[in-house]
Amino acid sequence: TALKEVIDYVKTFAHPSFKLEYTETQKGDAKNTGADISKAQRILNYSPEVGWKLGINREREYISKLLKLGL
């Protein structure tokens, strides 16, 4: 999943004032995160149980509950 796709999805429920700001790379920023599960899929027969959209929605619900509790 491309980062842009994730950002576009989050924008669908983000606060209306949400604004994406592109900035210059900073010292220490990772150039390549290696966020790729293909090797784990191939060697370990790994398959995620939760898709990224569902994962984001669950995280959103969890944070919402924490905010309602004042945490």
PDB file of C-alpha atoms in Angstrom:
ATOM      1  CA  THR A   1       0.000   0.000   0.000  1.00  0.00           C
ATOM      2  CA  ALA A   2       1.366   3.359  -0.982  1.00  0.00           C
ATOM      3  CA  LEU A   3       1.661   6.075   1.656  1.00  0.00           C
ATOM      4  CA  LYS A   4      -0.418   8.406  -0.531  1.00  0.00           C
ATOM      5  CA  GLU A   5      -3.275   5.880  -0.499  1.00  0.00           C
ATOM      6  CA  VAL A   6      -3.179   5.743   3.296  1.00  0.00           C
ATOM      7  CA  ILE A   7      -3.113   9.547   3.550  1.00  0.00           C
ATOM      8  CA  ASP A   8      -6.034   9.878   1.144  1.00  0.00           C
ATOM      9  CA  TYR A   9      -8.001   7.381   3.233  1.00  0.00           C
ATOM     10  CA  VAL A  10      -7.260   9.201   6.499  1.00  0.00           C
ATOM     11  CA  LYS A  11      -8.334  12.488   4.896  1.00  0.00           C
ATOM     12  CA  THR A  12     -11.851  11.038   4.427  1.00  0.00           C
ATOM     13  CA  PHE A  13     -12.469  11.169   8.181  1.00  0.00           C
ATOM     14  CA  ALA A  14      -9.867  13.670   9.386  1.00  0.00           C
ATOM     15  CA  HIS A  15     -10.781  17.017  10.884  1.00  0.00           C
ATOM     16  CA  PRO A  16     -11.643  19.555   8.162  1.00  0.00           C
ATOM     17  CA  SER A  17      -8.612  21.645   9.135  1.00  0.00           C
ATOM     18  CA  PHE A  18      -6.296  18.699   8.362  1.00  0.00           C
ATOM     19  CA  LYS A  19      -3.581  19.906   6.041  1.00  0.00           C
ATOM     20  CA  LEU A  20      -0.760  17.806   4.706  1.00  0.00           C
ATOM     21  CA  GLU A  21       2.537  19.639   4.776  1.00  0.00           C
ATOM     22  CA  TYR A  22       5.532  18.389   2.832  1.00  0.00           C
ATOM     23  CA  THR A  23       8.875  19.325   4.350  1.00  0.00           C
ATOM     24  CA  GLU A  24      12.498  18.781   3.523  1.00  0.00           C
ATOM     25  CA  THR A  25      14.191  15.624   4.706  1.00  0.00           C
ATOM     26  CA  GLN A  26      15.797  16.063   8.095  1.00  0.00           C
ATOM     27  CA  LYS A  27      19.044  14.616   9.352  1.00  0.00           C
ATOM     28  CA  GLY A  28      18.366  11.134  10.672  1.00  0.00           C
ATOM     29  CA  ASP A  29      15.255  10.509   8.564  1.00  0.00           C
ATOM     30  CA  ALA A  30      15.043   6.976   7.200  1.00  0.00           C
ATOM     31  CA  LYS A  31      15.459   6.909   3.431  1.00  0.00           C
ATOM     32  CA  ASN A  32      14.138   3.387   3.112  1.00  0.00           C
ATOM     33  CA  THR A  33      12.076   1.875   5.900  1.00  0.00           C
ATOM     34  CA  GLY A  34      12.016  -1.615   4.424  1.00  0.00           C
ATOM     35  CA  ALA A  35       8.335  -1.873   5.292  1.00  0.00           C
ATOM     36  CA  ASP A  36       7.778  -4.895   3.093  1.00  0.00           C
ATOM     37  CA  ILE A  37       6.254  -8.156   4.270  1.00  0.00           C
ATOM     38  CA  SER A  38       6.901 -10.143   1.091  1.00  0.00           C
ATOM     39  CA  LYS A  39       9.872 -12.015   2.600  1.00  0.00           C
ATOM     40  CA  ALA A  40       7.845 -12.996   5.674  1.00  0.00           C
ATOM     41  CA  GLN A  41       5.025 -14.104   3.388  1.00  0.00           C
ATOM     42  CA  ARG A  42       7.379 -16.203   1.301  1.00  0.00           C
ATOM     43  CA  ILE A  43       9.491 -17.785   4.056  1.00  0.00           C
ATOM     44  CA  LEU A  44       7.059 -17.967   6.974  1.00  0.00           C
ATOM     45  CA  ASN A  45       3.801 -18.156   5.019  1.00  0.00           C
ATOM     46  CA  TYR A  46       2.813 -15.007   6.927  1.00  0.00           C
ATOM     47  CA  SER A  47      -0.445 -13.298   6.146  1.00  0.00           C
ATOM     48  CA  PRO A  48      -1.785 -10.290   8.066  1.00  0.00           C
ATOM     49  CA  GLU A  49      -5.044 -10.977   9.878  1.00  0.00           C
ATOM     50  CA  VAL A  50      -6.104  -7.333   9.754  1.00  0.00           C
ATOM     51  CA  GLY A  51      -5.982  -5.158   6.655  1.00  0.00           C
ATOM     52  CA  TRP A  52      -4.545  -1.669   6.872  1.00  0.00           C
ATOM     53  CA  LYS A  53      -7.933   0.086   6.589  1.00  0.00           C
ATOM     54  CA  LEU A  54      -9.448  -2.003   9.369  1.00  0.00           C
ATOM     55  CA  GLY A  55      -6.309  -1.455  11.450  1.00  0.00           C
ATOM     56  CA  ILE A  56      -6.569   2.310  11.016  1.00  0.00           C
ATOM     57  CA  ASN A  57     -10.266   2.232  11.911  1.00  0.00           C
ATOM     58  CA  ARG A  58      -9.593   0.199  15.053  1.00  0.00           C
ATOM     59  CA  GLU A  59      -6.816   2.577  16.101  1.00  0.00           C
ATOM     60  CA  ARG A  60      -9.109   5.534  15.480  1.00  0.00           C
ATOM     61  CA  GLU A  61     -11.827   3.981  17.665  1.00  0.00           C
ATOM     62  CA  TYR A  62      -9.294   3.212  20.400  1.00  0.00           C
ATOM     63  CA  ILE A  63      -7.928   6.766  20.439  1.00  0.00           C
ATOM     64  CA  SER A  64     -11.463   8.161  20.434  1.00  0.00           C
ATOM     65  CA  LYS A  65     -12.291   6.097  23.532  1.00  0.00           C
ATOM     66  CA  LEU A  66      -9.141   7.310  25.282  1.00  0.00           C
ATOM     67  CA  LEU A  67      -9.988  10.926  24.498  1.00  0.00           C
ATOM     68  CA  LYS A  68     -13.512  10.471  25.877  1.00  0.00           C
ATOM     69  CA  LEU A  69     -11.968   9.134  29.090  1.00  0.00           C
ATOM     70  CA  GLY A  70      -9.694  12.177  29.275  1.00  0.00           C
ATOM     71  CA  LEU A  71      -6.533  10.164  28.741  1.00  0.00           C
TER      72      LEU A  71
END
